[in-house]
């Protein structure tokens, strides 16, 4: 059997669907895998893994949720990938994962990194900052439509990265065997801005009154729970902001330029594209 397919886990998600489209455009054999795809994949059902891995040369992985206790399912998946003849793994992790210390945030990503980096396969880890698209596809979109984004972000700036750059980087790494083996790429936008500055840009481009409000991490978590988010998930998201406020993730890096040979897209470019598409219309 020919082994040349690229498996994209989370193939219908924010990064996955962008990577799948890029691979298809290049004419590369690609298998998008998620619970709803033709060949389904479910992290909680290892019985779905074998078919997804059949004929795969490279796999893109988004860290799976951790069950009670560790190690998580990524360890078993990596072992099965090795046995199935997979040659390369590309993992989406988080910026500065090895600097998070004892933070409860990102335990799933750190566990997946341990699984991938401890394997005998060729591996690459991508560690992006917060996605610019969180302002229109998830997380902070609904609050923006109400006119106020309330977060515990403080005044520490964030070098938001455009998801299109993350997808470009992942596609490049997946299609260049050997060149990125054993590399960890910290991916950021070209400059750091505060959340308040980001909201001001969105407000101006959308032509709508939208403001930023500073709240505490406890207030933020309580608000998420009131919206139906589980207490564990709410605490997890709030911990991300506690981590960000340490300032460890505020600096920019040259990761995008190293992988792609060009500078990353600006936040202003993202805002203009998204405002024109009407994402913040009420």
Backbone as CSV, one residue per row, in Angstrom:
resi,resn,N_x,N_y,N_z,CA_x,CA_y,CA_z,C_x,C_y,C_z
1,UNK,0.838,-1.202,0.000,0.000,0.000,0.000,0.870,1.248,0.000
2,UNK,0.491,2.219,-0.808,1.205,3.493,-0.827,0.964,4.226,0.488
3,UNK,2.065,4.720,1.072,1.963,5.468,2.330,2.410,6.893,2.053
4,UNK,1.462,7.732,1.657,1.815,9.115,1.336,0.741,10.104,1.760
5,UNK,-0.270,9.644,2.496,-1.370,10.508,2.909,-0.978,11.325,4.139
6,UNK,-1.450,12.556,4.180,-1.301,13.381,5.373,-2.611,13.350,6.143
7,UNK,-2.546,12.924,7.390,-3.707,12.886,8.261,-3.791,14.189,9.041
8,UNK,-4.941,14.845,8.985,-5.147,16.084,9.729,-6.232,15.833,10.760
9,UNK,-5.825,15.661,12.014,-6.790,15.477,13.087,-7.427,16.824,13.406
10,UNK,-8.696,16.776,13.788,-9.422,18.036,13.923,-9.573,18.697,12.573
11,UNK,-9.768,17.882,11.549,-9.760,18.368,10.172,-10.886,19.314,9.816
12,UNK,-11.891,19.425,10.675,-12.976,20.376,10.446,-12.875,21.577,11.389
13,UNK,-11.825,21.633,12.192,-11.666,22.699,13.174,-10.975,23.928,12.624
14,UNK,-10.609,24.839,13.530,-10.092,26.149,13.111,-8.790,26.024,12.328
15,UNK,-7.829,25.280,12.843,-6.579,25.119,12.100,-6.711,24.008,11.070
16,UNK,-7.366,22.922,11.449,-7.413,21.754,10.584,-8.026,22.018,9.228
17,UNK,-9.167,22.716,9.202,-9.827,22.931,7.909,-8.985,23.821,6.997
18,UNK,-8.216,24.714,7.571,-7.343,25.571,6.769,-6.174,24.773,6.199
19,UNK,-5.647,23.863,6.982,-4.537,23.023,6.508,-5.017,22.073,5.420
20,UNK,-6.177,21.475,5.634,-6.736,20.549,4.640,-6.907,21.248,3.297
21,UNK,-7.464,22.460,3.296,-7.662,23.195,2.045,-6.328,23.469,1.353
22,UNK,-5.312,23.816,2.125,-4.001,24.102,1.529,-3.375,22.854,0.924
23,UNK,-3.489,21.735,1.611,-2.929,20.487,1.084,-3.667,20.054,-0.176
24,UNK,-4.986,20.207,-0.173,-5.754,19.843,-1.366,-5.369,20.719,-2.542
25,UNK,-5.159,22.008,-2.300,-4.786,22.916,-3.371,-3.444,22.514,-3.982
26,UNK,-2.561,21.990,-3.149,-1.255,21.523,-3.643,-1.342,20.173,-4.355
27,UNK,-2.508,19.529,-4.272,-2.666,18.209,-4.873,-2.124,17.098,-4.016
28,UNK,-1.889,17.360,-2.728,-1.332,16.358,-1.827,-2.451,15.475,-1.269
29,UNK,-2.238,14.173,-1.188,-3.247,13.301,-0.582,-3.447,13.673,0.892
30,UNK,-4.668,13.931,1.275,-4.941,14.375,2.642,-6.213,13.721,3.162
31,UNK,-6.199,13.396,4.440,-7.376,12.816,5.093,-7.758,13.706,6.275
32,UNK,-8.874,14.396,6.139,-9.405,15.177,7.251,-10.154,14.225,8.170
33,UNK,-9.806,14.258,9.455,-10.409,13.312,10.383,-10.992,14.037,11.592
34,UNK,-12.253,13.762,11.838,-12.966,14.281,13.007,-14.127,13.327,13.257
35,UNK,-14.900,13.595,14.284,-16.011,12.693,14.592,-17.006,12.590,13.449
36,UNK,-17.152,13.668,12.664,-18.202,13.722,11.649,-17.713,13.410,10.238
37,UNK,-16.426,13.084,10.052,-15.897,12.871,8.712,-16.178,11.455,8.214
38,UNK,-15.925,11.242,6.918,-16.220,9.937,6.301,-15.485,8.811,7.021
39,UNK,-14.199,9.046,7.292,-13.459,8.130,8.158,-13.380,8.823,9.514
40,UNK,-14.231,8.450,10.442,-14.318,9.200,11.699,-13.103,8.977,12.595
41,UNK,-12.836,9.978,13.417,-11.777,9.871,14.418,-12.283,10.482,15.707
42,UNK,-12.140,9.731,16.794,-12.591,10.203,18.094,-11.518,9.845,19.116
43,UNK,-10.966,10.851,19.768,-9.913,10.606,20.760,-10.398,9.665,21.861
44,UNK,-11.676,9.707,22.183,-12.200,8.873,23.267,-12.539,7.457,22.815
45,UNK,-12.371,7.164,21.525,-12.678,5.837,20.978,-11.494,5.341,20.152
46,UNK,-10.527,4.680,20.782,-9.356,4.186,20.051,-9.691,3.247,18.909
47,UNK,-10.912,2.708,18.902,-11.310,1.847,17.804,-11.393,2.575,16.472
48,UNK,-11.443,3.910,16.503,-11.504,4.689,15.259,-10.108,5.056,14.737
49,UNK,-9.080,4.771,15.490,-7.751,5.272,15.137,-7.115,4.501,13.978
50,UNK,-7.322,3.173,13.940,-6.638,2.343,12.943,-6.974,2.766,11.518
51,UNK,-8.252,2.939,11.226,-8.656,3.322,9.877,-8.122,4.700,9.519
52,UNK,-8.112,5.616,10.486,-7.615,6.966,10.220,-6.121,6.948,9.891
53,UNK,-5.370,6.028,10.486,-3.914,5.974,10.311,-3.480,5.172,9.089
54,UNK,-4.383,4.492,8.442,-4.018,3.625,7.324,-3.447,4.422,6.154
55,UNK,-2.244,4.072,5.713,-1.619,4.721,4.566,-1.093,6.108,4.835
56,UNK,-0.892,6.472,6.101,-0.505,7.832,6.469,1.013,7.963,6.606
57,UNK,1.555,9.018,5.987,2.980,9.311,6.118,3.234,10.370,7.174
58,UNK,2.344,11.347,7.269,2.516,12.449,8.220,1.173,12.753,8.864
59,UNK,1.215,13.178,10.117,-0.024,13.473,10.840,0.093,14.807,11.559
60,UNK,-0.968,15.591,11.462,-1.093,16.847,12.197,-1.989,16.590,13.390
61,UNK,-1.514,16.957,14.573,-2.214,16.632,15.810,-2.522,17.900,16.592
62,UNK,-3.751,18.024,17.036,-4.138,19.032,18.014,-4.286,18.305,19.343
63,UNK,-3.644,18.804,20.381,-3.613,18.102,21.663,-5.009,17.727,22.132
64,UNK,-5.230,16.449,22.475,-6.555,16.020,22.943,-6.765,16.372,24.416
65,UNK,-8.016,16.439,24.838,-8.293,16.685,26.259,-7.715,15.568,27.118
66,UNK,-7.296,15.921,28.315,-6.777,14.921,29.242,-7.918,14.312,30.047
67,UNK,-7.952,12.996,30.151,-8.909,12.372,31.070,-8.404,12.555,32.502
68,UNK,-9.104,11.983,33.445,-8.623,12.033,34.824,-7.281,11.313,34.906
69,UNK,-6.276,12.051,35.323,-4.943,11.466,35.400,-4.231,11.518,34.074
70,UNK,-2.945,11.248,34.090,-2.111,11.209,32.895,-1.338,9.898,32.896
71,UNK,-0.787,9.455,31.787,-0.746,10.149,30.502,-2.074,10.102,29.762
72,UNK,-2.229,11.052,28.835,-3.437,11.147,28.062,-3.395,10.270,26.826
73,UNK,-4.440,10.331,25.985,-4.539,9.466,24.808,-3.485,9.722,23.746
74,UNK,-2.818,10.881,23.781,-1.796,11.159,22.767,-0.683,10.125,22.812
75,UNK,-0.361,9.606,23.997,0.726,8.625,24.113,0.377,7.334,23.382
76,UNK,-0.823,6.851,23.583,-1.266,5.631,22.905,-1.374,5.876,21.404
77,UNK,-1.865,7.052,21.024,-1.997,7.356,19.595,-0.631,7.377,18.915
78,UNK,0.352,7.993,19.532,1.692,8.061,18.937,2.269,6.655,18.778
79,UNK,2.069,5.809,19.760,2.554,4.429,19.658,1.890,3.707,18.491
80,UNK,0.595,3.926,18.325,-0.111,3.297,17.203,0.330,3.882,15.865
81,UNK,0.632,5.165,15.852,1.128,5.787,14.621,2.465,5.181,14.221
82,UNK,3.338,4.977,15.190,4.627,4.335,14.904,4.414,2.955,14.313
83,UNK,3.521,2.172,14.921,3.255,0.815,14.453,2.620,0.806,13.068
84,UNK,1.874,1.861,12.728,1.186,1.930,11.435,2.095,2.420,10.310
85,UNK,3.314,2.825,10.617,4.238,3.277,9.583,4.246,4.764,9.335
86,UNK,3.616,5.534,10.206,3.675,6.993,10.090,5.124,7.443,10.280
87,UNK,5.538,8.429,9.506,6.929,8.882,9.544,7.120,10.208,10.261
88,UNK,6.110,11.109,10.195,6.284,12.454,10.751,5.044,12.878,11.525
89,UNK,5.288,13.614,12.597,4.203,14.166,13.401,4.412,15.665,13.554
90,UNK,3.336,16.424,13.395,3.367,17.867,13.630,2.298,18.162,14.674
91,UNK,2.716,18.707,15.806,1.811,18.954,16.921,1.558,20.437,17.094
92,UNK,0.291,20.804,17.253,-0.080,22.160,17.629,-0.119,22.233,19.151
93,UNK,0.758,23.041,19.720,0.824,23.206,21.166,0.520,24.654,21.506
94,UNK,1.182,25.221,22.482,0.927,26.596,22.890,2.219,27.329,23.163
95,UNK,2.201,28.623,22.948,3.400,29.456,23.073,4.067,29.280,24.440
96,UNK,5.368,28.967,24.382,6.163,28.884,25.594,5.722,27.802,26.551
97,UNK,5.274,26.666,26.045,4.710,25.619,26.902,5.661,25.181,28.007
98,UNK,6.949,25.250,27.747,7.905,24.819,28.765,8.218,25.904,29.781
99,UNK,7.536,27.054,29.702,7.731,28.128,30.682,6.529,28.281,31.605
100,UNK,5.533,27.424,31.477,4.286,27.584,32.211,4.383,27.149,33.668
101,UNK,5.463,26.481,34.025,5.665,26.087,35.414,4.560,25.198,35.931
102,UNK,4.040,25.532,37.118,3.015,24.697,37.737,1.606,25.161,37.396
103,UNK,1.454,26.002,36.376,0.129,26.454,35.978,-0.740,25.267,35.566
104,UNK,-2.011,25.334,35.944,-2.928,24.271,35.534,-3.364,24.425,34.081
105,UNK,-3.030,25.571,33.468,-3.387,25.775,32.073,-2.490,24.937,31.163
106,UNK,-3.084,24.355,30.132,-2.312,23.704,29.086,-1.711,22.366,29.434
107,UNK,-2.236,21.683,30.439,-1.698,20.370,30.772,-1.876,19.397,29.617
108,UNK,-2.960,19.566,28.845,-3.184,18.703,27.686,-2.098,18.899,26.635
109,UNK,-1.707,20.151,26.396,-0.672,20.429,25.399,0.693,19.915,25.846
110,UNK,1.005,20.100,27.118,2.296,19.626,27.618,2.375,18.103,27.591
111,UNK,1.259,17.439,27.892,1.231,15.983,27.834,1.421,15.495,26.398
112,UNK,0.753,16.157,25.443,0.900,15.770,24.035,2.336,16.016,23.550
113,UNK,2.940,17.110,24.014,4.342,17.348,23.655,5.232,16.218,24.161
114,UNK,5.011,15.774,25.380,5.804,14.672,25.920,5.662,13.434,25.040
115,UNK,4.440,13.163,24.580,4.196,11.989,23.752,4.906,12.105,22.409
116,UNK,4.775,13.245,21.759,5.351,13.433,20.424,6.878,13.510,20.481
117,UNK,7.392,14.314,21.402,8.843,14.509,21.483,9.561,13.267,21.996
118,UNK,8.832,12.387,22.677,9.433,11.157,23.176,9.362,9.998,22.196
119,UNK,8.788,10.234,21.020,8.627,9.160,20.041,9.897,9.001,19.202
120,UNK,9.924,7.926,18.426,11.045,7.676,17.515,10.798,8.294,16.145
121,UNK,9.657,8.955,15.969,9.308,9.527,14.680,9.919,10.911,14.503
122,UNK,9.960,11.374,13.259,10.345,12.755,12.985,9.214,13.647,13.475
123,UNK,9.543,14.610,14.328,8.479,15.439,14.905,8.830,16.920,14.830
124,UNK,7.776,17.728,14.824,7.895,19.186,14.897,6.754,19.692,15.773
125,UNK,7.045,20.680,16.610,6.028,21.268,17.471,5.832,22.729,17.090
126,UNK,4.590,23.121,16.889,4.232,24.510,16.613,3.590,25.094,17.863
127,UNK,4.131,26.225,18.332,3.632,26.854,19.560,3.179,28.297,19.272
128,UNK,1.957,28.487,18.857,1.473,29.842,18.570,0.934,30.554,19.801
129,UNK,0.940,31.886,19.731,0.224,32.711,20.702,-1.275,32.632,20.418
130,UNK,-2.070,33.422,21.134,-3.507,33.477,20.884,-3.795,33.843,19.431
131,UNK,-4.790,33.197,18.862,-5.163,33.459,17.474,-5.924,34.779,17.363
132,UNK,-5.621,35.554,16.341,-6.425,36.740,16.055,-7.883,36.353,15.832
133,UNK,-8.092,35.200,15.201,-9.457,34.775,14.865,-10.309,34.428,16.083
134,UNK,-9.723,34.410,17.278,-10.554,34.238,18.471,-11.557,35.383,18.622
135,UNK,-11.263,36.516,17.970,-12.174,37.662,18.046,-13.380,37.528,17.120
136,UNK,-13.347,36.564,16.191,-14.508,36.440,15.303,-15.012,35.020,15.132
137,UNK,-14.255,34.025,15.525,-14.700,32.650,15.329,-15.079,31.946,16.630
138,UNK,-14.633,32.449,17.725,-14.840,31.740,18.981,-14.487,32.671,20.129
139,UNK,-14.606,32.178,21.319,-14.157,32.837,22.544,-14.721,34.244,22.734
140,UNK,-14.197,35.208,21.973,-14.518,36.605,22.242,-15.461,37.229,21.221
141,UNK,-15.991,36.422,20.303,-16.850,36.970,19.261,-18.195,37.433,19.817
142,UNK,-18.883,36.564,20.543,-20.208,36.910,21.064,-20.180,38.148,21.968
143,UNK,-19.205,38.251,22.891,-19.159,39.481,23.705,-18.954,40.741,22.876
144,UNK,-18.154,40.659,21.815,-17.940,41.834,20.968,-19.258,42.292,20.344
145,UNK,-20.112,41.351,19.995,-21.383,41.698,19.372,-22.324,42.392,20.351
146,UNK,-22.100,42.181,21.643,-22.923,42.872,22.645,-22.412,44.283,22.909
147,UNK,-21.180,44.571,22.460,-20.624,45.903,22.637,-19.555,46.013,23.696
148,UNK,-19.309,44.952,24.474,-18.291,44.996,25.519,-17.593,43.643,25.632
149,UNK,-16.270,43.678,25.554,-15.475,42.482,25.796,-14.824,42.638,27.163
150,UNK,-15.225,41.810,28.120,-14.706,41.879,29.487,-13.786,40.691,29.734
151,UNK,-12.518,40.979,30.007,-11.518,39.928,30.185,-10.561,40.293,31.322
152,UNK,-9.895,39.291,31.896,-8.881,39.555,32.914,-7.482,39.646,32.319
153,UNK,-7.356,40.337,31.202,-6.099,40.342,30.461,-5.085,41.344,30.991
154,UNK,-5.539,42.380,31.673,-4.605,43.384,32.155,-3.998,44.185,31.018
155,UNK,-2.861,44.815,31.301,-2.226,45.660,30.298,-1.048,45.015,29.604
156,UNK,-0.818,43.724,29.852,0.292,43.029,29.201,-0.071,42.772,27.741
157,UNK,0.770,43.172,26.798,0.424,42.993,25.377,0.552,41.545,24.923
158,UNK,-0.093,41.251,23.815,-0.131,39.914,23.240,0.195,40.007,21.750
159,UNK,1.170,39.229,21.244,1.459,39.232,19.811,0.548,38.262,19.058
160,UNK,-0.743,38.626,18.958,-1.732,37.768,18.313,-1.223,37.281,16.955
161,UNK,-1.464,36.008,16.684,-1.038,35.453,15.399,-2.252,35.122,14.544
162,UNK,-2.138,35.393,13.268,-3.206,35.097,12.322,-3.241,33.591,12.065
163,UNK,-4.436,32.998,12.140,-4.577,31.569,11.886,-4.091,31.167,10.500
164,UNK,-4.166,32.091,9.554,-3.682,31.772,8.216,-2.181,31.520,8.237
165,UNK,-1.454,32.230,9.102,-0.015,31.985,9.242,0.252,30.642,9.913
166,UNK,-0.553,30.304,10.909,-0.394,29.000,11.559,-0.623,27.883,10.545
167,UNK,-1.670,28.023,9.730,-1.968,27.007,8.723,-0.871,26.937,7.661
168,UNK,-0.359,28.090,7.252,0.750,28.090,6.296,1.965,27.373,6.873
169,UNK,2.268,27.657,8.140,3.424,27.030,8.775,3.239,25.525,8.894
170,UNK,2.068,25.097,9.340,1.812,23.670,9.497,1.882,22.946,8.159
171,UNK,1.300,23.540,7.118,1.328,22.924,5.791,2.752,22.813,5.271
172,UNK,3.543,23.856,5.484,4.941,23.831,5.047,5.708,22.728,5.748
173,UNK,5.567,22.632,7.057,6.281,21.608,7.818,5.836,20.209,7.395
174,UNK,4.542,20.024,7.196,4.024,18.707,6.809,4.534,18.245,5.451
175,UNK,4.852,19.197,4.578,5.227,18.845,3.198,6.718,18.988,2.924
176,UNK,7.508,19.210,3.965,8.960,19.313,3.794,9.665,18.323,4.711
177,UNK,9.670,17.035,4.332,10.277,16.006,5.185,11.733,16.324,5.504
178,UNK,12.104,16.105,6.754,13.496,16.248,7.163,13.911,17.643,7.574
179,UNK,13.392,18.643,6.918,13.877,20.006,7.142,13.534,20.531,8.539
180,UNK,12.438,20.068,9.107,11.969,20.628,10.374,12.004,19.606,11.512
181,UNK,12.736,18.529,11.315,12.780,17.457,12.304,13.353,17.951,13.634
182,UNK,12.658,17.621,14.712,13.136,17.970,16.036,13.093,19.447,16.362
183,UNK,12.328,20.221,15.608,12.270,21.666,15.817,10.999,22.058,16.576
184,UNK,11.134,23.082,17.401,10.001,23.710,18.080,9.939,25.150,17.602
185,UNK,8.833,25.525,16.984,8.685,26.871,16.446,7.683,27.653,17.294
186,UNK,8.166,28.732,17.908,7.308,29.644,18.654,6.775,30.674,17.643
187,UNK,5.471,30.685,17.441,4.864,31.476,16.374,4.083,32.658,16.940
188,UNK,4.417,33.864,16.478,3.720,35.071,16.927,3.434,35.983,15.741
189,UNK,2.608,36.987,16.024,2.427,38.065,15.065,3.629,38.985,15.090
190,UNK,3.635,40.036,14.252,4.806,40.900,14.113,4.991,41.904,15.240
191,UNK,3.917,42.187,16.016,4.067,43.103,17.152,3.022,42.794,18.206
192,UNK,3.303,43.225,19.428,2.409,42.957,20.547,1.492,44.152,20.792
193,UNK,0.224,43.869,21.044,-0.743,44.909,21.384,-1.583,44.421,22.564
194,UNK,-2.157,45.346,23.306,-3.026,44.954,24.409,-4.395,44.572,23.874
195,UNK,-5.167,43.912,24.705,-6.533,43.562,24.318,-7.366,44.826,24.107
196,UNK,-7.112,45.831,24.906,-7.856,47.079,24.729,-7.560,47.695,23.367
197,UNK,-6.283,47.676,22.959,-5.931,48.196,21.634,-6.579,47.366,20.536
198,UNK,-6.605,46.057,20.720,-7.220,45.183,19.721,-8.709,45.504,19.558
199,UNK,-9.390,45.691,20.675,-10.820,45.999,20.626,-11.061,47.363,19.988
200,UNK,-10.187,48.327,20.259,-10.326,49.647,19.637,-10.200,49.552,18.120
201,UNK,-9.263,48.748,17.636,-9.111,48.571,16.185,-10.365,47.954,15.583
202,UNK,-10.886,46.929,16.234,-12.091,46.263,15.740,-13.263,47.238,15.718
203,UNK,-13.398,48.024,16.777,-14.484,49.003,16.857,-14.419,49.999,15.707
204,UNK,-13.220,50.512,15.437,-13.072,51.509,14.362,-13.363,50.898,13.002
205,UNK,-12.791,49.726,12.745,-12.966,49.109,11.424,-14.412,48.680,11.189
206,UNK,-15.073,48.225,12.257,-16.462,47.779,12.123,-17.440,48.940,12.144
207,UNK,-16.971,50.119,12.603,-17.851,51.273,12.695,-18.905,51.119,13.763
208,UNK,-18.546,50.437,14.851,-19.496,50.158,15.922,-18.871,50.508,17.272
209,UNK,-19.687,50.935,18.233,-19.155,51.215,19.572,-18.904,49.911,20.331
210,UNK,-17.638,49.531,20.440,-17.247,48.331,21.172,-16.145,48.719,22.139
211,UNK,-16.283,48.297,23.388,-15.306,48.676,24.398,-14.718,47.450,25.082
212,UNK,-13.591,47.690,25.734,-12.927,46.645,26.518,-13.093,46.961,27.992
213,UNK,-13.379,45.944,28.804,-13.534,46.116,30.244,-12.625,45.132,30.970
214,UNK,-11.859,45.656,31.925,-10.980,44.812,32.711,-11.733,44.211,33.899
215,UNK,-11.655,42.892,34.062,-12.262,42.215,35.202,-11.244,41.245,35.791
216,UNK,-11.565,40.671,36.940,-10.655,39.712,37.571,-10.840,38.324,36.962
217,UNK,-9.852,37.458,37.181,-9.942,36.091,36.680,-11.124,35.361,37.317
218,UNK,-11.388,35.613,38.597,-12.519,34.962,39.266,-13.846,35.422,38.668
219,UNK,-13.949,36.725,38.373,-15.172,37.239,37.751,-15.373,36.618,36.373
220,UNK,-14.294,36.494,35.641,-14.376,35.926,34.298,-14.836,34.473,34.357
221,UNK,-14.230,33.693,35.252,-14.604,32.291,35.384,-16.068,32.157,35.799
222,UNK,-16.514,32.996,36.746,-17.909,32.947,37.188,-18.862,33.270,36.045
223,UNK,-18.470,34.227,35.200,-19.297,34.574,34.047,-19.415,33.430,33.062
224,UNK,-18.323,32.711,32.843,-18.362,31.561,31.939,-19.273,30.466,32.484
225,UNK,-19.183,30.220,33.785,-20.042,29.204,34.401,-21.508,29.594,34.256
226,UNK,-21.803,30.874,34.419,-23.182,31.352,34.269,-23.698,31.148,32.850
227,UNK,-22.769,31.103,31.881,-23.148,30.885,30.481,-23.243,29.404,30.134
228,UNK,-22.979,28.539,31.113,-23.116,27.110,30.880,-21.819,26.345,30.729
229,UNK,-20.679,27.044,30.844,-19.384,26.374,30.773,-19.136,25.647,32.095
230,UNK,-18.550,24.459,32.032,-18.270,23.720,33.259,-17.256,24.482,34.108
231,UNK,-17.288,24.246,35.413,-16.366,24.947,36.300,-14.914,24.641,35.957
232,UNK,-14.629,23.384,35.604,-13.252,23.015,35.251,-12.798,23.760,34.001
233,UNK,-13.647,23.794,32.971,-13.275,24.475,31.733,-13.149,25.985,31.952
234,UNK,-14.033,26.548,32.760,-13.977,27.985,33.045,-12.684,28.335,33.774
235,UNK,-12.315,27.528,34.743,-11.070,27.763,35.479,-9.866,27.631,34.549
236,UNK,-9.947,26.673,33.629,-8.852,26.445,32.683,-8.625,27.687,31.818
237,UNK,-9.701,28.263,31.282,-9.572,29.448,30.432,-9.086,30.646,31.242
238,UNK,-9.620,30.810,32.451,-9.194,31.923,33.293,-7.710,31.817,33.633
239,UNK,-7.226,30.598,33.816,-5.808,30.394,34.128,-4.912,30.828,32.973
240,UNK,-5.436,30.758,31.751,-4.657,31.227,30.604,-4.312,32.704,30.774
241,UNK,-5.270,33.475,31.240,-5.028,34.908,31.415,-4.084,35.179,32.578
242,UNK,-4.181,34.382,33.627,-3.230,34.510,34.735,-1.819,34.279,34.224
243,UNK,-1.661,33.273,33.375,-0.365,32.967,32.787,0.124,34.108,31.891
244,UNK,-0.765,34.634,31.059,-0.395,35.716,30.144,0.066,36.957,30.899
245,UNK,-0.563,37.215,32.048,-0.239,38.429,32.784,1.155,38.384,33.417
246,UNK,1.789,37.226,33.404,3.175,37.142,33.866,4.131,37.803,32.871
247,UNK,3.657,38.019,31.644,4.480,38.662,30.630,5.430,37.742,29.901
248,UNK,5.369,36.446,30.169,6.309,35.513,29.557,6.028,35.280,28.075
249,UNK,4.809,35.606,27.633,4.404,35.300,26.249,4.197,36.566,25.436
250,UNK,4.678,37.711,25.951,4.373,38.998,25.334,5.335,39.387,24.214
251,UNK,6.502,38.788,24.182,7.486,39.168,23.167,7.204,38.472,21.841
252,UNK,7.608,39.120,20.756,7.469,38.503,19.437,8.645,37.569,19.168
253,UNK,8.472,36.688,18.192,9.534,35.771,17.786,9.683,35.820,16.264
254,UNK,10.710,35.148,15.754,10.921,35.071,14.305,10.474,33.722,13.749
255,UNK,9.604,33.015,14.496,9.205,31.679,14.079,8.531,31.619,12.725
256,UNK,7.613,32.543,12.462,6.913,32.541,11.169,7.903,32.786,10.025
257,UNK,8.776,33.748,10.201,9.758,34.058,9.160,10.711,32.886,8.938
258,UNK,11.077,32.186,10.003,11.975,31.041,9.879,11.351,29.941,9.044
259,UNK,10.072,29.672,9.280,9.394,28.586,8.563,8.991,29.001,7.155
260,UNK,8.470,30.227,7.017,7.848,30.630,5.751,8.702,31.560,4.908
261,UNK,9.757,32.122,5.489,10.598,33.038,4.718,9.952,34.369,4.445
262,UNK,8.992,34.747,5.260,8.308,36.043,5.130,7.822,36.469,6.506
263,UNK,7.533,37.756,6.698,7.019,38.192,8.001,5.584,37.736,8.208
264,UNK,5.150,37.648,9.460,3.758,37.275,9.734,2.785,38.381,9.368
265,UNK,1.546,38.005,9.137,0.488,38.970,8.866,0.245,39.843,10.097
266,UNK,-0.138,41.079,9.868,-0.390,42.005,10.979,-1.803,41.832,11.522
267,UNK,-2.015,42.294,12.737,-3.352,42.264,13.319,-4.278,43.210,12.558
268,UNK,-3.733,44.331,12.100,-4.530,45.273,11.306,-5.065,44.612,10.039
269,UNK,-4.242,43.792,9.401,-4.671,43.097,8.197,-5.823,42.151,8.512
270,UNK,-5.701,41.432,9.621,-6.787,40.548,10.058,-8.073,41.339,10.297
271,UNK,-7.964,42.461,11.013,-9.148,43.254,11.348,-9.835,43.756,10.086
272,UNK,-9.067,44.241,9.126,-9.662,44.746,7.888,-10.386,43.647,7.123
273,UNK,-9.745,42.506,6.950,-10.369,41.392,6.238,-11.669,40.965,6.913
274,UNK,-11.616,40.891,8.223,-12.752,40.371,8.974,-13.896,41.364,9.032
275,UNK,-13.566,42.650,9.168,-14.608,43.681,9.177,-15.318,43.732,7.823
276,UNK,-14.556,43.640,6.743,-15.158,43.653,5.405,-16.085,42.452,5.215
277,UNK,-15.718,41.314,5.801,-16.560,40.112,5.691,-17.815,40.210,6.537
278,UNK,-17.892,41.228,7.408,-19.104,41.457,8.191,-19.223,40.655,9.466
279,UNK,-18.096,40.174,9.992,-18.152,39.285,11.165,-18.664,39.984,12.410
280,UNK,-18.531,41.312,12.490,-18.953,42.020,13.705,-20.235,42.828,13.514
281,UNK,-20.970,42.550,12.436,-22.251,43.208,12.252,-23.243,42.697,13.288
282,UNK,-24.125,43.583,13.744,-25.140,43.190,14.726,-26.493,43.022,14.069
